[in-house]
Amino acid sequence: MRSHYDVVIVGGGVQGLSLAYNLARSDLLRVAVLEKSYIGSGASGRNGEMIRSAFASLEWIRLFDKSLQLWESLSAELDFNVMFTRTGYLVLASTHDELGECRIHIERQKELGLDTRLIEADEVLRLVPALNPRWVTGGILQLNGGSARHDAVVWAYARAARRLSVEIFPHTEVIGIDIKSGSVSGVRTTKGNIETQTVVNAAGAFAGQLAAMVGLHLPLEIYRLEMIVTEPLKPFLPVALSSPHIMGYMHQTTRGEFAGGAEVEGRLPFSGLKSTRMAVQNMARKFISLFPGLGGVNLMRQWAGVVSKTPDRGPLLGRVDKVEGFLLSAAWGGYGFMGSPAGGKLMAELILTGETPKHIQPFNLNRFKTGKLIVDSSLVVSTESIEKNEKNRR
Ligand SMILES: Cc1cc2nc3c(=O)[nH]c(=O)nc-3n(C[C@H](O)[C@H](O)[C@H](O)COP(=O)(O)OP(=O)(O)OC[C@H]3O[C@@H](n4cnc5c(N)ncnc54)[C@H](O)[C@@H]3O)c2cc1C
């Protein structure tokens, strides 16, 4: 490890690694990525791999559609097959109210030029005949959405970044950040100290702890999410599918496994990464209600991951007031995998040019002071805190 880097990125997940790769393309800066465990050990190696840009708000659509465009050529760009598969992404409506929401969302998506279409119940059932008709009233189909392999994406970014001289240090934890006259001057790690004027907080679920090292409070909650994977099955799910009704998301891998996750009511207690019986029972019940054919199928794997979320569920991106040289690429919640190509590219643009790109401007930390929250009603997450926050504002 050198004694000085131009940029130190804390966190070797998809966001930190995508940023490192995009910074290194410019050839101007010496960049280090510090990861307290192995790369991809956080949510980046534990997620549901789903990719879409069919959201409801201008801000989310702009940011994530930029990402979706980058996914198209990511394997070629990184010279590593990330197995991005454009199967199409279906947001399933299960009630007439949910279909009503879809009608509102599609208007905004069309206005912004997305390749999405509202489909009626019979078309949904023709596309995915295995679905329980009881839970189908229609949906939004995004033809260019899909999924990619999460481990492959982590490795692809890490290899491409290393080729461009980024130095990646696994098992190196940041334990302190030095500030001189309001500006970052260095980081302290379990392997020694580094001088730097720029630190990027890409610490995923632990972004709040890292920010506290510079005296900054981030409005974050840590959430545990869990996933299950079945034994390989004959193809029955041709699209990536999310269901606001069960707050779940799922796809079938190229090997035939059904892989899905759903938010568990009452929230899982935060107790590390151990998966729970409560979650597996809850998710199995929900998935079988959507796909009765899954009853009796064997589960092969189950795992948990942690993410941090803001009150409006949007990420925290860009500079912060008061601490010069401390930047955020944090709180990506349940969407940081699909957002990683754009997240890294746009944050790199900010560091290289000093100008905040328009796609990430609305996601500044200041929105929690000004009250300019970004409410996106198409997110497949519990809205508890959003509601609490809205009430407080009123
Ligand atoms: C079960 C589950 C399903 C999901 N499904 C999807 C999905 O389908 N699509 C989607 O887009 N997103 C999904 N997500 C969310 C997505 O995985 C995350 O938003 C994304 O991985 C965040 O990436 P990151 O790089 O910001 O964080 P992480 O991958 O969590 O990386 C942060 C890293 O920082 C390291 N770190 C923390 N503190 C320190 C420190 N002090 N020093 C050094 N290193 C430190 C951690 O060890 C970690 O490796 C899901 C998440 C989970 C858990």
Short mmCIF file of C-alpha atoms and ligand atoms in Angstrom, two decimals:
data_model
loop_
_atom_site.label_atom_id
_atom_site.label_comp_id
_atom_site.label_asym_id
_atom_site.label_seq_id
_atom_site.Cartn_x
_atom_site.Cartn_y
_atom_site.Cartn_z
CA MET A 1 0.00 0.00 0.00
CA ARG A 2 1.36 3.43 -0.94
CA SER A 3 1.41 6.33 1.47
CA HIS A 4 -0.68 8.55 -0.85
CA TYR A 5 -3.58 8.08 -3.30
CA ASP A 6 -5.54 10.75 -5.14
CA VAL A 7 -8.82 8.96 -4.42
CA VAL A 8 -9.57 6.36 -1.75
CA ILE A 9 -12.81 4.43 -2.23
CA VAL A 10 -14.10 2.69 0.88
CA GLY A 11 -16.04 -0.46 -0.06
CA GLY A 12 -15.29 -3.14 -2.63
CA GLY A 13 -18.87 -3.70 -3.76
CA VAL A 14 -20.26 -3.01 -7.24
CA GLN A 15 -20.57 0.70 -6.59
CA GLY A 16 -17.03 1.17 -5.28
CA LEU A 17 -15.52 -1.02 -8.00
CA SER A 18 -17.54 0.55 -10.82
CA LEU A 19 -16.41 3.98 -9.63
CA ALA A 20 -12.77 2.84 -9.42
CA TYR A 21 -12.90 1.49 -12.97
CA ASN A 22 -14.52 4.64 -14.35
CA LEU A 23 -12.02 6.90 -12.57
CA ALA A 24 -9.07 4.88 -13.82
CA ARG A 25 -10.20 5.20 -17.44
CA SER A 26 -9.13 8.82 -17.32
CA ASP A 27 -5.53 7.86 -16.45
CA LEU A 28 -5.17 10.99 -14.29
CA LEU A 29 -5.58 9.71 -10.78
CA ARG A 30 -4.03 7.10 -8.52
CA VAL A 31 -6.96 5.21 -7.04
CA ALA A 32 -7.22 2.71 -4.16
CA VAL A 33 -10.22 0.59 -3.12
CA LEU A 34 -10.22 -0.53 0.51
CA GLU A 35 -12.45 -3.45 1.45
CA LYS A 36 -12.72 -4.77 4.98
CA SER A 37 -13.55 -8.32 3.83
CA TYR A 38 -13.34 -9.85 0.32
CA ILE A 39 -14.63 -7.95 -2.72
CA GLY A 40 -18.34 -8.55 -3.27
CA SER A 41 -18.78 -9.74 0.33
CA GLY A 42 -21.49 -7.11 0.94
CA ALA A 43 -24.87 -6.86 -0.76
CA SER A 44 -23.17 -6.91 -4.18
CA GLY A 45 -22.57 -10.66 -3.94
CA ARG A 46 -25.92 -11.41 -2.32
CA ASN A 47 -28.56 -9.67 -4.38
CA GLY A 48 -31.43 -10.75 -6.63
CA GLU A 49 -29.61 -9.64 -9.84
CA MET A 50 -32.68 -7.87 -11.24
CA ILE A 51 -32.28 -4.96 -13.67
CA ARG A 52 -34.86 -2.43 -14.85
CA SER A 53 -35.40 1.28 -15.36
CA ALA A 54 -39.21 1.18 -15.36
CA PHE A 55 -39.72 3.33 -12.27
CA ALA A 56 -42.33 6.00 -11.58
CA SER A 57 -40.42 9.22 -10.90
CA LEU A 58 -38.43 11.39 -13.26
CA GLU A 59 -35.34 11.13 -11.02
CA TRP A 60 -35.29 7.35 -10.72
CA ILE A 61 -36.09 6.76 -14.38
CA ARG A 62 -33.34 9.10 -15.60
CA LEU A 63 -30.65 7.59 -13.37
CA PHE A 64 -31.57 3.96 -13.87
CA ASP A 65 -32.22 4.22 -17.59
CA LYS A 66 -28.73 5.62 -17.99
CA SER A 67 -27.59 2.48 -16.18
CA LEU A 68 -29.70 0.16 -18.32
CA GLN A 69 -28.14 1.59 -21.46
CA LEU A 70 -24.69 0.84 -20.04
CA TRP A 71 -25.64 -2.74 -19.12
CA GLU A 72 -26.22 -3.49 -22.81
CA SER A 73 -22.52 -3.29 -23.65
CA LEU A 74 -20.97 -3.91 -20.24
CA SER A 75 -19.54 -7.38 -21.00
CA ALA A 76 -17.77 -6.05 -24.08
CA GLU A 77 -16.58 -2.92 -22.31
CA LEU A 78 -15.13 -4.83 -19.34
CA ASP A 79 -13.98 -7.77 -21.48
CA PHE A 80 -15.70 -10.20 -19.11
CA ASN A 81 -19.06 -11.91 -19.55
CA VAL A 82 -21.33 -10.49 -16.84
CA MET A 83 -24.15 -12.60 -18.31
CA PHE A 84 -26.54 -9.71 -18.74
CA THR A 85 -29.66 -11.35 -20.17
CA ARG A 86 -32.29 -9.13 -21.66
CA THR A 87 -35.25 -11.37 -20.83
CA GLY A 88 -37.63 -8.49 -20.21
CA TYR A 89 -38.81 -7.29 -16.80
CA LEU A 90 -42.42 -7.54 -15.70
CA VAL A 91 -43.83 -5.46 -12.83
CA LEU A 92 -46.87 -7.54 -11.98
CA ALA A 93 -50.15 -5.95 -10.90
CA SER A 94 -52.25 -8.22 -8.69
CA THR A 95 -55.16 -5.91 -7.82
CA HIS A 96 -57.14 -3.27 -9.66
CA ASP A 97 -55.48 -0.57 -7.54
CA GLU A 98 -52.04 -1.84 -8.54
CA LEU A 99 -53.10 -1.82 -12.20
CA GLY A 100 -54.28 1.77 -11.70
CA GLU A 101 -50.79 2.64 -10.38
CA CYS A 102 -49.26 0.99 -13.46
CA ARG A 103 -51.42 3.18 -15.70
CA ILE A 104 -49.99 6.27 -13.99
CA HIS A 105 -46.40 4.99 -14.14
CA ILE A 106 -46.58 4.09 -17.82
CA GLU A 107 -47.51 7.67 -18.72
CA ARG A 108 -44.30 8.98 -17.13
CA GLN A 109 -42.23 6.16 -18.65
CA LYS A 110 -43.56 6.88 -22.15
CA GLU A 111 -42.90 10.60 -21.70
CA LEU A 112 -39.26 9.74 -20.94
CA GLY A 113 -38.95 7.36 -23.88
CA LEU A 114 -38.74 4.01 -22.05
CA ASP A 115 -39.33 0.78 -23.91
CA THR A 116 -42.26 -0.24 -21.66
CA ARG A 117 -45.82 -1.26 -22.27
CA LEU A 118 -48.91 -1.80 -20.13
CA ILE A 119 -50.24 -5.31 -20.59
CA GLU A 120 -53.59 -6.77 -19.60
CA ALA A 121 -54.11 -9.89 -17.48
CA ASP A 122 -54.58 -12.27 -20.42
CA GLU A 123 -51.31 -11.16 -22.01
CA VAL A 124 -49.47 -11.57 -18.70
CA LEU A 125 -50.83 -15.11 -18.44
CA ARG A 126 -49.83 -15.91 -22.03
CA LEU A 127 -46.31 -14.69 -21.22
CA VAL A 128 -46.07 -16.50 -17.86
CA PRO A 129 -48.71 -19.28 -17.83
CA ALA A 130 -47.35 -20.63 -14.52
CA LEU A 131 -48.69 -17.57 -12.64
CA ASN A 132 -51.74 -17.99 -10.43
CA PRO A 133 -54.50 -16.09 -12.34
CA ARG A 134 -55.92 -14.97 -8.98
CA TRP A 135 -52.96 -12.61 -8.58
CA VAL A 136 -52.89 -11.22 -12.10
CA THR A 137 -54.67 -8.04 -13.19
CA GLY A 138 -52.01 -6.86 -15.64
CA GLY A 139 -48.57 -5.30 -15.46
CA ILE A 140 -45.82 -3.24 -17.03
CA LEU A 141 -43.42 -5.05 -19.32
CA GLN A 142 -40.01 -3.54 -20.00
CA LEU A 143 -38.56 -5.49 -22.89
CA ASN A 144 -34.95 -4.38 -22.38
CA GLY A 145 -34.81 -5.19 -18.64
CA GLY A 146 -33.51 -8.48 -17.26
CA SER A 147 -30.78 -9.79 -14.99
CA ALA A 148 -27.02 -10.40 -14.79
CA ARG A 149 -24.79 -12.57 -12.59
CA HIS A 150 -23.78 -10.63 -9.48
CA ASP A 151 -20.42 -12.33 -8.84
CA ALA A 152 -19.44 -11.89 -12.47
CA VAL A 153 -20.19 -8.18 -12.29
CA VAL A 154 -18.02 -7.73 -9.19
CA TRP A 155 -15.12 -9.65 -10.77
CA ALA A 156 -15.53 -7.87 -14.10
CA TYR A 157 -15.26 -4.41 -12.57
CA ALA A 158 -12.40 -5.45 -10.27
CA ARG A 159 -10.35 -6.96 -13.12
CA ALA A 160 -10.97 -4.06 -15.46
CA ALA A 161 -10.06 -1.57 -12.72
CA ARG A 162 -6.85 -3.48 -11.89
CA ARG A 163 -5.85 -3.54 -15.57
CA LEU A 164 -6.06 0.25 -15.44
CA SER A 165 -3.77 0.34 -12.35
CA VAL A 166 -6.36 0.68 -9.61
CA GLU A 167 -5.03 -0.90 -6.41
CA ILE A 168 -7.58 -3.02 -4.55
CA PHE A 169 -6.92 -4.01 -0.94
CA PRO A 170 -9.19 -6.70 0.49
CA HIS A 171 -9.20 -7.35 4.26
CA THR A 172 -8.30 -3.72 4.89
CA GLU A 173 -10.77 -1.88 7.08
CA VAL A 174 -11.00 1.89 7.35
CA ILE A 175 -11.08 2.72 11.06
CA GLY A 176 -10.71 6.50 10.95
CA ILE A 177 -10.71 9.48 8.60
CA ASP A 178 -8.51 12.49 9.23
CA ILE A 179 -9.80 16.01 8.66
CA LYS A 180 -7.71 19.19 8.55
CA SER A 181 -9.45 22.59 8.41
CA GLY A 182 -12.68 21.05 7.21
CA SER A 183 -11.07 18.94 4.46
CA VAL A 184 -10.23 15.24 4.26
CA SER A 185 -6.50 14.67 4.70
CA GLY A 186 -6.19 10.91 5.08
CA VAL A 187 -7.61 7.58 6.18
CA ARG A 188 -6.50 5.22 8.91
CA THR A 189 -6.80 1.53 8.17
CA THR A 190 -6.05 -1.79 9.85
CA LYS A 191 -3.04 -2.04 7.49
CA GLY A 192 -1.63 1.48 7.95
CA ASN A 193 -2.40 5.08 7.14
CA ILE A 194 -2.88 6.75 3.76
CA GLU A 195 -2.79 10.43 2.81
CA THR A 196 -5.53 11.51 0.46
CA GLN A 197 -7.70 14.54 -0.23
CA THR A 198 -10.66 12.53 -1.56
CA VAL A 199 -12.54 9.72 0.16
CA VAL A 200 -15.65 8.11 -1.33
CA ASN A 201 -18.04 6.39 1.04
CA ALA A 202 -19.22 3.30 -0.87
CA ALA A 203 -19.54 1.26 2.32
CA GLY A 204 -23.05 -0.11 1.62
CA ALA A 205 -24.91 -1.01 4.81
CA PHE A 206 -22.08 0.51 6.86
CA ALA A 207 -22.09 3.91 5.17
CA GLY A 208 -23.53 5.51 8.30
CA GLN A 209 -20.61 4.29 10.43
CA LEU A 210 -18.11 5.60 7.91
CA ALA A 211 -19.82 9.00 7.72
CA ALA A 212 -19.74 9.21 11.52
CA MET A 213 -15.92 9.15 11.26
CA VAL A 214 -16.11 12.66 9.76
CA GLY A 215 -18.84 13.79 12.18
CA LEU A 216 -21.61 13.43 9.60
CA HIS A 217 -25.00 11.94 10.38
CA LEU A 218 -26.71 10.11 7.51
CA PRO A 219 -30.45 9.42 7.76
CA LEU A 220 -30.11 5.68 7.23
CA GLU A 221 -31.73 2.49 8.35
CA ILE A 222 -30.05 -0.86 7.93
CA TYR A 223 -32.26 -3.54 6.38
CA ARG A 224 -31.75 -7.26 6.07
CA LEU A 225 -33.08 -8.95 2.95
CA GLU A 226 -33.05 -12.65 2.21
CA MET A 227 -33.13 -14.77 -0.94
CA ILE A 228 -33.96 -18.38 -1.75
CA VAL A 229 -32.91 -20.53 -4.71
CA THR A 230 -34.62 -23.77 -5.77
CA GLU A 231 -33.32 -26.84 -7.52
CA PRO A 232 -33.19 -26.47 -11.34
CA LEU A 233 -36.63 -26.59 -12.97
CA LYS A 234 -37.88 -26.66 -16.55
CA PRO A 235 -38.21 -23.12 -17.93
CA PHE A 236 -41.42 -21.54 -16.58
CA LEU A 237 -40.45 -17.92 -15.87
CA PRO A 238 -39.24 -16.26 -19.07
CA VAL A 239 -38.92 -12.75 -17.59
CA ALA A 240 -37.49 -11.10 -14.48
CA LEU A 241 -40.57 -10.36 -12.39
CA SER A 242 -41.33 -8.17 -9.42
CA SER A 243 -44.54 -8.13 -7.47
CA PRO A 244 -45.41 -5.09 -5.36
CA HIS A 245 -48.23 -7.21 -3.91
CA ILE A 246 -45.86 -9.59 -2.11
CA MET A 247 -43.00 -7.06 -2.13
CA GLY A 248 -40.94 -9.67 -3.94
CA TYR A 249 -38.69 -10.09 -6.97
CA MET A 250 -37.68 -13.22 -8.84
CA HIS A 251 -36.17 -14.71 -11.96
CA GLN A 252 -35.19 -18.10 -13.32
CA THR A 253 -31.50 -18.56 -13.95
CA THR A 254 -30.08 -20.04 -17.14
CA ARG A 255 -29.49 -23.23 -15.11
CA GLY A 256 -33.24 -23.37 -14.34
CA GLU A 257 -33.11 -22.36 -10.68
CA PHE A 258 -35.87 -20.10 -9.38
CA ALA A 259 -34.16 -17.30 -7.45
CA GLY A 260 -36.31 -14.91 -5.45
CA GLY A 261 -36.49 -12.62 -2.48
CA ALA A 262 -39.32 -10.81 -0.71
CA GLU A 263 -39.56 -8.32 2.10
CA VAL A 264 -40.79 -9.98 5.24
CA GLU A 265 -43.54 -8.18 7.17
CA GLY A 266 -42.51 -6.84 10.54
CA ARG A 267 -38.93 -6.61 9.30
CA LEU A 268 -36.23 -9.09 10.14
CA PRO A 269 -34.22 -8.22 13.22
CA PHE A 270 -30.70 -7.10 12.30
CA SER A 271 -28.47 -9.91 13.47
CA GLY A 272 -25.74 -10.24 10.89
CA LEU A 273 -25.88 -12.44 7.85
CA LYS A 274 -27.40 -15.62 9.21
CA SER A 275 -30.46 -16.61 7.17
CA THR A 276 -33.65 -17.33 9.10
CA ARG A 277 -36.45 -19.89 9.16
CA MET A 278 -38.94 -17.02 9.49
CA ALA A 279 -37.83 -15.56 6.16
CA VAL A 280 -37.75 -18.85 4.26
CA GLN A 281 -41.27 -19.74 5.40
CA ASN A 282 -42.59 -16.29 4.60
CA MET A 283 -40.98 -16.19 1.15
CA ALA A 284 -41.94 -19.78 0.25
CA ARG A 285 -45.58 -19.05 1.14
CA LYS A 286 -45.59 -15.94 -1.04
CA PHE A 287 -43.86 -17.53 -4.03
CA ILE A 288 -46.14 -20.58 -3.96
CA SER A 289 -49.18 -18.29 -3.88
CA LEU A 290 -47.89 -16.65 -7.09
CA PHE A 291 -46.63 -19.87 -8.67
CA PRO A 292 -48.61 -22.85 -7.30
CA GLY A 293 -46.29 -25.17 -9.27
CA LEU A 294 -43.46 -24.34 -6.87
CA GLY A 295 -45.18 -26.31 -4.08
CA GLY A 296 -43.03 -29.33 -3.18
CA VAL A 297 -39.93 -28.07 -5.03
CA ASN A 298 -36.65 -28.41 -3.11
CA LEU A 299 -34.71 -25.38 -1.96
CA MET A 300 -30.98 -25.49 -2.62
CA ARG A 301 -29.75 -22.32 -0.99
CA GLN A 302 -30.85 -19.45 1.22
CA TRP A 303 -28.85 -16.40 2.22
CA ALA A 304 -29.15 -12.94 3.72
CA GLY A 305 -27.65 -9.57 2.89
CA VAL A 306 -27.79 -6.11 4.39
CA VAL A 307 -28.36 -2.75 2.74
CA SER A 308 -28.90 0.76 4.01
CA LYS A 309 -31.89 2.85 3.02
CA THR A 310 -32.83 6.51 3.31
CA PRO A 311 -36.32 7.64 4.36
CA ASP A 312 -37.31 8.19 0.70
CA ARG A 313 -35.45 5.02 -0.40
CA GLY A 314 -33.31 6.92 -2.89
CA PRO A 315 -29.49 6.66 -2.85
CA LEU A 316 -27.18 9.34 -1.42
CA LEU A 317 -24.86 10.61 -4.13
CA GLY A 318 -22.30 13.37 -4.42
CA ARG A 319 -20.53 15.85 -2.18
CA VAL A 320 -21.53 16.85 1.33
CA ASP A 321 -21.52 20.27 2.97
CA LYS A 322 -18.88 21.04 5.61
CA VAL A 323 -16.44 18.20 4.81
CA GLU A 324 -14.49 18.98 1.65
CA GLY A 325 -13.28 15.87 -0.16
CA PHE A 326 -15.80 13.45 1.39
CA LEU A 327 -18.24 12.03 -1.17
CA LEU A 328 -21.15 9.62 -0.96
CA SER A 329 -22.17 6.73 -3.17
CA ALA A 330 -24.31 5.09 -0.56
CA ALA A 331 -27.77 3.94 0.51
CA TRP A 332 -28.52 2.20 -2.77
CA GLY A 333 -31.02 0.01 -0.90
CA GLY A 334 -32.47 -2.75 -3.05
CA TYR A 335 -31.40 -1.13 -6.34
CA GLY A 336 -27.64 -0.65 -6.23
CA PHE A 337 -26.80 -3.61 -8.41
CA MET A 338 -28.84 -2.38 -11.38
CA GLY A 339 -27.61 1.16 -10.67
CA SER A 340 -23.91 0.29 -10.61
CA PRO A 341 -22.92 1.09 -14.21
CA ALA A 342 -24.39 4.60 -14.01
CA GLY A 343 -23.48 5.13 -10.33
CA GLY A 344 -19.79 4.55 -11.01
CA LYS A 345 -19.72 6.50 -14.25
CA LEU A 346 -21.51 9.57 -12.93
CA MET A 347 -19.62 9.71 -9.63
CA ALA A 348 -16.36 9.47 -11.62
CA GLU A 349 -17.52 12.37 -13.80
CA LEU A 350 -18.15 14.42 -10.65
CA ILE A 351 -14.68 13.71 -9.24
CA LEU A 352 -12.89 14.30 -12.55
CA THR A 353 -14.69 17.47 -13.59
CA GLY A 354 -15.87 18.96 -10.28
CA GLU A 355 -19.36 19.29 -11.81
CA THR A 356 -22.26 17.22 -10.45
CA PRO A 357 -23.98 15.43 -13.37
CA LYS A 358 -27.70 16.23 -13.61
CA HIS A 359 -28.73 12.59 -13.15
CA ILE A 360 -27.28 12.47 -9.63
CA GLN A 361 -27.99 16.05 -8.50
CA PRO A 362 -31.44 15.26 -7.01
CA PHE A 363 -29.95 12.47 -4.87
CA ASN A 364 -27.84 14.87 -2.79
CA LEU A 365 -27.88 14.50 1.01
CA ASN A 366 -29.28 18.04 1.29
CA ARG A 367 -32.71 16.88 0.18
CA PHE A 368 -33.35 15.73 3.74
CA LYS A 369 -32.81 19.32 4.92
CA THR A 370 -34.75 21.04 2.17
CA GLY A 371 -37.57 18.46 2.19
CA LYS A 372 -37.20 17.83 -1.56
CA LEU A 373 -37.68 14.10 -1.14
CA ILE A 374 -37.90 11.89 -4.19
CA VAL A 375 -40.93 9.70 -3.76
CA ASP A 376 -41.10 6.87 -6.27
CA SER A 377 -44.27 4.81 -5.92
CA SER A 378 -42.99 1.93 -8.06
CA LEU A 379 -40.38 0.71 -5.57
CA VAL A 380 -40.82 -2.82 -4.35
CA VAL A 381 -39.99 -1.99 -0.75
CA SER A 382 -41.84 -1.36 2.45
CA THR A 383 -42.96 2.27 2.54
CA GLU A 384 -43.13 2.55 6.34
CA SER A 385 -40.52 5.26 6.67
CA ILE A 386 -41.64 7.15 3.58
CA GLU A 387 -45.08 7.48 5.13
CA LYS A 388 -43.67 8.49 8.50
CA ASN A 389 -41.58 11.13 6.80
CA GLU A 390 -44.44 12.46 4.73
CA LYS A 391 -46.58 12.81 7.88
CA ASN A 392 -43.80 14.71 9.65
CA ARG A 393 -43.54 17.13 6.74
CA ARG A 394 -47.27 17.80 6.79
C1 LIG B 1 -31.13 -10.06 -0.76
C2 LIG B 1 -30.86 -8.83 -1.62
C3 LIG B 1 -31.48 -8.71 -2.86
C4 LIG B 1 -31.21 -7.60 -3.66
N1 LIG B 1 -31.72 -7.56 -4.94
C5 LIG B 1 -31.34 -6.58 -5.78
C6 LIG B 1 -31.73 -6.61 -7.14
O1 LIG B 1 -32.40 -7.55 -7.59
N2 LIG B 1 -31.31 -5.60 -7.95
C7 LIG B 1 -30.56 -4.55 -7.48
O2 LIG B 1 -30.25 -3.65 -8.24
N3 LIG B 1 -30.15 -4.53 -6.19
C8 LIG B 1 -30.51 -5.51 -5.33
N4 LIG B 1 -30.10 -5.48 -4.04
C9 LIG B 1 -29.34 -4.33 -3.57
C10 LIG B 1 -27.90 -4.34 -4.04
O3 LIG B 1 -27.30 -5.58 -3.78
C11 LIG B 1 -27.14 -3.22 -3.32
O4 LIG B 1 -27.83 -1.99 -3.45
C12 LIG B 1 -25.74 -3.04 -3.92
O5 LIG B 1 -25.05 -4.25 -3.90
C13 LIG B 1 -24.98 -1.98 -3.15
O6 LIG B 1 -23.66 -1.99 -3.59
P1 LIG B 1 -22.56 -1.24 -2.76
O7 LIG B 1 -21.29 -1.41 -3.49
O8 LIG B 1 -23.04 0.14 -2.46
O9 LIG B 1 -22.56 -1.97 -1.32
P2 LIG B 1 -21.95 -3.38 -0.86
O10 LIG B 1 -21.95 -4.39 -1.91
O11 LIG B 1 -22.64 -3.72 0.42
O12 LIG B 1 -20.43 -3.02 -0.59
C14 LIG B 1 -20.02 -2.24 0.50
C15 LIG B 1 -18.70 -2.81 0.95
O13 LIG B 1 -18.10 -1.91 1.90
C16 LIG B 1 -17.35 -2.68 2.79
N5 LIG B 1 -17.09 -1.85 3.98
C17 LIG B 1 -17.98 -1.37 4.85
N6 LIG B 1 -17.37 -0.63 5.81
C18 LIG B 1 -16.05 -0.64 5.51
C19 LIG B 1 -14.89 -0.07 6.12
N7 LIG B 1 -14.97 0.66 7.24
N8 LIG B 1 -13.69 -0.29 5.56
C20 LIG B 1 -13.57 -1.03 4.42
N9 LIG B 1 -14.63 -1.61 3.80
C21 LIG B 1 -15.86 -1.42 4.34
C22 LIG B 1 -18.24 -3.89 3.06
O14 LIG B 1 -17.49 -4.99 3.54
C23 LIG B 1 -18.84 -4.14 1.67
O15 LIG B 1 -18.16 -5.13 0.93
C24 LIG B 1 -30.37 -6.55 -3.19
C25 LIG B 1 -29.76 -6.67 -1.95
C26 LIG B 1 -29.99 -7.80 -1.16
C27 LIG B 1 -29.30 -7.92 0.18
#
